[in-house]
Amino acid sequence: MRYAVIDGDGLVVNTIVWDGESEWSPPEGHQVVGLSTDSFVGIGATYQSDGTFITNQTPIVVPTPPVGIDTSV
């Protein structure tokens, strides 16, 4: 599962993949919060006291080619 590592000011300083059970703990003064699989939270986001994140990251959308156009060239 993905987790956000959050510092004492509520700033996301890292995102990690962790099974949630292995022996590991965040650095002193930090906390981890689980992220959903469709979350776009990343470094620089802000964690709010209500459990939400504020982020200015825009999801990357990869366009699909129009039907009938040969893209194998």
Coordinates of N, CA and C in Angstrom, one line a residue:
M1 N 0.8 -1.2 0.0 CA 0.0 0.0 0.0 C 0.9 1.2 0.0
R2 N 0.4 2.3 -0.6 CA 1.1 3.6 -0.6 C 0.8 4.4 0.6
Y3 N 1.8 5.0 1.1 CA 1.7 5.9 2.3 C 2.3 7.2 2.0
A4 N 1.8 8.3 2.6 CA 2.4 9.6 2.6 C 3.2 9.8 3.9
V5 N 4.4 10.2 3.9 CA 5.2 10.5 5.1 C 5.0 12.0 5.3
I6 N 4.5 12.4 6.4 CA 4.1 13.8 6.7 C 5.0 14.3 7.9
D7 N 5.5 15.5 7.7 CA 6.3 16.1 8.8 C 5.4 16.8 9.8
G8 N 6.0 17.4 10.8 CA 5.3 18.0 11.9 C 4.4 19.2 11.5
D9 N 4.7 19.8 10.3 CA 4.0 20.9 9.8 C 2.9 20.5 8.9
G10 N 2.7 19.2 8.6 CA 1.6 18.7 7.7 C 2.1 18.6 6.3
L11 N 3.4 18.8 6.0 CA 3.8 18.7 4.6 C 4.2 17.3 4.3
V12 N 3.8 16.8 3.1 CA 4.2 15.5 2.6 C 5.6 15.6 2.1
V13 N 6.5 14.9 2.8 CA 7.9 14.9 2.4 C 8.4 13.7 1.6
N14 N 7.5 12.7 1.6 CA 7.8 11.5 0.8 C 6.5 10.7 0.6
T15 N 6.5 9.8 -0.4 CA 5.5 8.8 -0.5 C 6.2 7.4 -0.6
I16 N 5.7 6.4 0.1 CA 6.4 5.1 0.1 C 5.4 4.0 -0.1
V17 N 6.0 2.8 -0.4 CA 5.2 1.6 -0.5 C 5.6 0.8 0.7
W18 N 4.7 0.4 1.5 CA 4.9 -0.4 2.7 C 3.8 -1.3 3.0
D19 N 4.1 -2.5 3.5 CA 3.0 -3.4 3.7 C 2.2 -3.1 5.0
G20 N 2.7 -2.1 5.8 CA 2.0 -1.8 7.0 C 2.2 -2.7 8.2
E21 N 3.0 -3.7 8.0 CA 3.3 -4.7 9.0 C 4.7 -4.8 9.3
S22 N 5.6 -4.7 8.3 CA 7.0 -4.9 8.5 C 7.5 -3.9 9.5
E23 N 8.6 -4.3 10.2 CA 9.1 -3.4 11.2 C 9.7 -2.1 10.5
W24 N 9.1 -1.1 10.6 CA 9.5 0.2 10.1 C 8.7 1.3 10.8
S25 N 9.3 2.4 11.0 CA 8.6 3.6 11.6 C 9.1 4.8 11.0
P26 N 8.3 5.8 10.8 CA 8.7 7.1 10.2 C 9.7 7.8 11.1
P27 N 10.5 8.7 10.5 CA 11.4 9.5 11.3 C 10.7 10.2 12.4
E28 N 11.5 10.5 13.5 CA 10.9 11.2 14.6 C 10.2 12.5 14.2
G29 N 9.1 12.8 14.7 CA 8.3 14.0 14.3 C 7.5 13.8 13.1
H30 N 7.5 12.7 12.5 CA 6.7 12.4 11.3 C 5.6 11.4 11.5
Q31 N 4.6 11.3 10.6 CA 3.6 10.3 10.7 C 3.4 9.8 9.3
V32 N 2.7 8.6 9.2 CA 2.4 8.1 7.9 C 0.9 8.0 7.8
V33 N 0.3 8.3 6.6 CA -1.1 8.2 6.3 C -1.3 7.4 5.0
G34 N -2.1 6.3 5.1 CA -2.4 5.5 3.9 C -3.1 6.3 2.8
L35 N -2.7 6.0 1.6 CA -3.2 6.6 0.4 C -4.1 5.6 -0.4
S36 N -5.1 6.1 -1.0 CA -5.9 5.2 -1.9 C -5.2 5.0 -3.2
T37 N -5.5 3.9 -3.9 CA -4.8 3.6 -5.1 C -5.0 4.7 -6.2
D38 N -6.0 5.4 -6.1 CA -6.3 6.5 -7.1 C -5.9 7.9 -6.7
S39 N -5.1 7.9 -5.6 CA -4.7 9.2 -5.0 C -3.6 9.8 -5.8
F40 N -3.6 11.1 -6.0 CA -2.5 11.8 -6.7 C -1.7 12.6 -5.7
V41 N -1.7 12.2 -4.4 CA -1.0 12.9 -3.4 C 0.5 12.6 -3.6
G42 N 1.3 13.7 -3.5 CA 2.8 13.5 -3.6 C 3.5 14.5 -2.8
I43 N 4.8 14.5 -2.9 CA 5.7 15.4 -2.2 C 5.2 16.8 -2.4
G44 N 5.1 17.6 -1.3 CA 4.7 19.0 -1.4 C 3.3 19.2 -1.1
A45 N 2.5 18.2 -1.0 CA 1.0 18.3 -0.7 C 1.0 18.6 0.8
T46 N -0.2 19.1 1.3 CA -0.3 19.4 2.7 C -1.5 18.6 3.3
Y47 N -1.2 18.0 4.4 CA -2.2 17.1 5.1 C -2.9 18.0 6.1
Q48 N -4.3 18.0 6.0 CA -5.1 18.8 6.8 C -5.6 18.0 8.1
S49 N -6.0 18.7 9.1 CA -6.4 18.0 10.3 C -7.7 17.2 10.2
D50 N -8.4 17.5 9.1 CA -9.7 16.7 8.8 C -9.4 15.4 8.0
G51 N -8.1 15.1 7.8 CA -7.7 13.9 7.1 C -7.7 14.0 5.6
T52 N -7.8 15.2 5.1 CA -7.7 15.4 3.6 C -6.4 16.0 3.2
F53 N -6.1 16.0 2.0 CA -4.8 16.6 1.5 C -5.1 17.7 0.5
I54 N -4.3 18.7 0.5 CA -4.3 19.8 -0.4 C -3.1 19.6 -1.3
T55 N -3.4 19.5 -2.6 CA -2.3 19.4 -3.6 C -2.6 20.2 -4.8
N56 N -1.5 20.6 -5.5 CA -1.7 21.3 -6.7 C -1.3 20.5 -7.9
Q57 N -1.0 19.2 -7.7 CA -0.6 18.3 -8.7 C -1.8 17.9 -9.6
T58 N -1.5 18.0 -10.9 CA -2.5 17.6 -11.9 C -2.2 16.2 -12.4
P59 N -3.3 15.4 -12.5 CA -3.0 14.0 -13.0 C -2.5 14.1 -14.4
I60 N -1.6 13.2 -14.8 CA -1.2 13.1 -16.2 C -2.2 12.2 -17.0
V61 N -2.7 12.8 -18.0 CA -3.6 12.1 -18.9 C -2.9 11.8 -20.2
V62 N -2.8 10.5 -20.5 CA -2.2 10.1 -21.8 C -3.4 9.9 -22.8
P63 N -3.4 10.8 -23.8 CA -4.5 10.7 -24.8 C -4.4 9.4 -25.6
T64 N -5.5 8.9 -26.0 CA -5.5 7.7 -26.9 C -5.7 8.2 -28.3
P65 N -5.0 7.6 -29.3 CA -5.2 8.0 -30.7 C -6.6 7.8 -31.2
P66 N -7.0 8.7 -32.1 CA -8.4 8.6 -32.6 C -8.5 7.2 -33.4
V67 N -9.7 6.7 -33.4 CA -9.9 5.4 -34.1 C -9.7 5.6 -35.6
G68 N -9.0 4.6 -36.2 CA -8.8 4.7 -37.7 C -7.5 5.3 -38.1
I69 N -6.7 5.8 -37.1 CA -5.4 6.4 -37.5 C -4.3 5.4 -37.2
D70 N -3.5 5.2 -38.2 CA -2.4 4.2 -38.0 C -1.2 4.9 -37.2
T71 N -1.0 4.3 -36.0 CA 0.1 4.9 -35.2 C 1.3 4.0 -35.2
S72 N 1.4 3.0 -36.1 CA 2.5 2.1 -36.1 C 3.7 2.6 -36.9
V73 N 3.6 3.8 -37.5 CA 4.7 4.3 -38.3 C 5.9 4.7 -37.5

